[in-house]
Amino acid sequence: MDDCLFCKIIAGEIPSAKVYEDDTVFAFRDIAPQAPVHVLIIPKEHIKSAAQIDETNSGVVAHIFEVAAKIAKDEGLDDGFRIVNNCGDSAGQTVKHLHFHLMGGREFTWPAG
Ligand code: AMP
């Protein structure tokens, strides 16, 4: 997608603090971290949001959760972490490329506001 911020980050056209990359997934540090560790994990394929996940593309979501567990371990989040996906405008999704926030290093409350 030509006008997608995260597609440009994957392509290296916009710099990012890369944490992990493989054939299908890219992960980088959030530019406005909400926790001591705040990493965004995204599919390289442009999927607009969680509402577009179906049987043709759900495999990458499973892989993202494998990557999340690996990153959490590498970042020392042995005490726990939170994974968040905002889907759509009312949920606060600002970048329309599927992404999962992996956050840790502090206490979290529930329910999230
Ligand atoms: P969401 O609000 O769930 O769509 O999350 C989008 C996230 O992308 C926010 O947490 C932003 O801080 C983050 N973000 C926006 N631009 C960049 C960027 N250039 N590099 C890293 N993170 C970014």
Coordinates of C-alpha atoms and ligand atoms in Angstrom, one line a residue:
M1 CA 0.0 0.0 0.0
D2 CA 1.7 3.2 -1.2
D3 CA 0.2 5.5 1.4
C4 CA 0.5 3.2 4.4
L5 CA 2.9 4.4 7.2
F6 CA 3.7 0.8 8.4
C7 CA 4.2 -0.5 4.8
K8 CA 6.8 2.3 4.4
I9 CA 8.5 1.3 7.7
I10 CA 8.6 -2.4 6.5
A11 CA 10.2 -1.2 3.2
G12 CA 12.7 0.9 5.1
E13 CA 11.5 4.1 3.6
I14 CA 10.7 5.5 7.1
P15 CA 13.2 4.7 9.8
S16 CA 12.3 2.5 12.8
A17 CA 13.9 0.8 15.7
K18 CA 13.6 -2.7 14.5
V19 CA 13.3 -5.5 17.1
Y20 CA 12.5 -8.5 14.9
E21 CA 12.0 -9.4 11.2
D22 CA 11.3 -12.5 9.3
D23 CA 9.6 -13.4 6.0
T24 CA 6.1 -12.5 7.1
V25 CA 6.4 -10.4 10.3
F26 CA 8.1 -7.1 11.3
A27 CA 8.4 -5.7 14.8
F28 CA 9.7 -2.3 16.0
R29 CA 9.6 0.0 19.0
D30 CA 6.6 2.4 19.3
I31 CA 7.6 6.0 18.7
A32 CA 5.4 7.1 21.7
P33 CA 5.9 4.2 24.2
Q34 CA 3.1 3.7 26.8
A35 CA 5.3 1.3 28.8
P36 CA 9.1 0.7 29.3
V37 CA 8.8 -2.0 26.6
H38 CA 6.4 -1.1 23.8
V39 CA 6.8 -3.0 20.6
L40 CA 4.5 -3.0 17.6
I41 CA 4.3 -6.4 15.8
I42 CA 2.9 -6.3 12.3
P43 CA 2.3 -8.5 9.3
K44 CA 4.3 -7.6 6.2
E45 CA 1.2 -8.2 4.2
H46 CA -1.1 -5.1 4.3
I47 CA -4.1 -6.1 6.3
K48 CA -6.2 -3.1 7.3
S49 CA -7.4 -4.3 10.7
A50 CA -8.4 -7.2 12.8
A51 CA -11.8 -7.0 11.1
Q52 CA -10.2 -8.2 7.8
I53 CA -8.8 -11.4 9.3
D54 CA -10.3 -14.5 7.8
E55 CA -9.3 -18.1 6.9
T56 CA -7.0 -16.8 4.1
N57 CA -4.7 -14.7 6.3
S58 CA -5.2 -15.8 10.0
G59 CA -1.9 -17.8 9.9
V60 CA 0.1 -14.7 10.2
V61 CA -1.8 -13.8 13.3
A62 CA -0.8 -17.0 15.0
H63 CA 2.8 -16.4 13.9
I64 CA 2.6 -12.8 15.4
F65 CA 1.7 -14.4 18.8
E66 CA 4.7 -16.7 18.5
V67 CA 6.9 -13.7 17.8
A68 CA 5.4 -11.8 20.7
A69 CA 6.3 -14.6 23.1
K70 CA 9.9 -14.6 21.8
I71 CA 10.2 -10.8 22.0
A72 CA 8.7 -10.8 25.5
K73 CA 11.3 -13.3 26.6
D74 CA 14.2 -11.4 24.9
E75 CA 13.0 -8.2 26.6
G76 CA 13.0 -9.8 30.0
L77 CA 9.2 -9.6 30.5
D78 CA 9.1 -12.6 32.7
D79 CA 6.6 -11.1 35.1
G80 CA 4.0 -10.7 32.3
F81 CA 3.0 -8.4 29.5
R82 CA 0.0 -7.1 27.6
I83 CA -0.9 -7.5 24.0
V84 CA -3.4 -5.0 22.6
N85 CA -5.1 -4.6 19.2
N86 CA -7.2 -1.6 18.4
C87 CA -9.6 -2.3 15.6
G88 CA -11.4 0.6 14.0
D89 CA -11.9 4.2 14.8
S90 CA -14.0 3.8 17.9
A91 CA -11.3 1.5 19.4
G92 CA -8.6 4.1 18.7
Q93 CA -6.9 2.5 15.7
T94 CA -4.9 5.4 14.2
V95 CA -2.8 3.4 11.7
K96 CA -4.8 1.3 9.3
H97 CA -2.3 -1.6 9.0
L98 CA -3.0 -4.5 11.4
H99 CA -0.7 -4.2 14.5
F100 CA -0.4 -5.7 17.9
H101 CA 1.0 -3.6 20.8
L102 CA 3.3 -5.7 23.0
M103 CA 3.8 -3.8 26.3
G104 CA 5.5 -4.6 29.5
G105 CA 7.8 -3.4 32.3
R106 CA 5.1 -1.8 34.4
E107 CA 1.8 -2.8 36.2
F108 CA -1.4 -2.6 34.1
T109 CA -4.9 -2.0 35.3
W110 CA -8.1 -3.7 34.0
P111 CA -10.4 -2.9 32.3
A112 CA -8.2 -0.7 30.1
G113 CA -9.7 2.8 29.6
Ligands
AMP1 P1 -3.0 2.5 17.1 O1 -3.4 3.8 17.8 O2 -3.5 1.3 17.8 O3 -3.4 2.5 15.7 O4 -1.4 2.4 17.2 C1 -0.6 3.1 16.4 C2 0.7 3.2 17.1 O5 1.7 3.6 16.1 C3 0.8 4.3 18.1 O6 1.1 3.7 19.4 C4 1.9 5.3 17.6 O7 2.6 5.8 18.7 C5 2.7 4.4 16.7 N1 3.4 5.0 15.7 C6 3.0 6.0 14.8 N2 4.0 6.3 14.0 C7 5.0 5.6 14.3 C8 6.4 5.5 13.8 N3 6.8 6.3 12.8 N4 7.3 4.7 14.4 C9 6.8 3.9 15.5 N5 5.6 3.9 16.0 C10 4.7 4.8 15.4

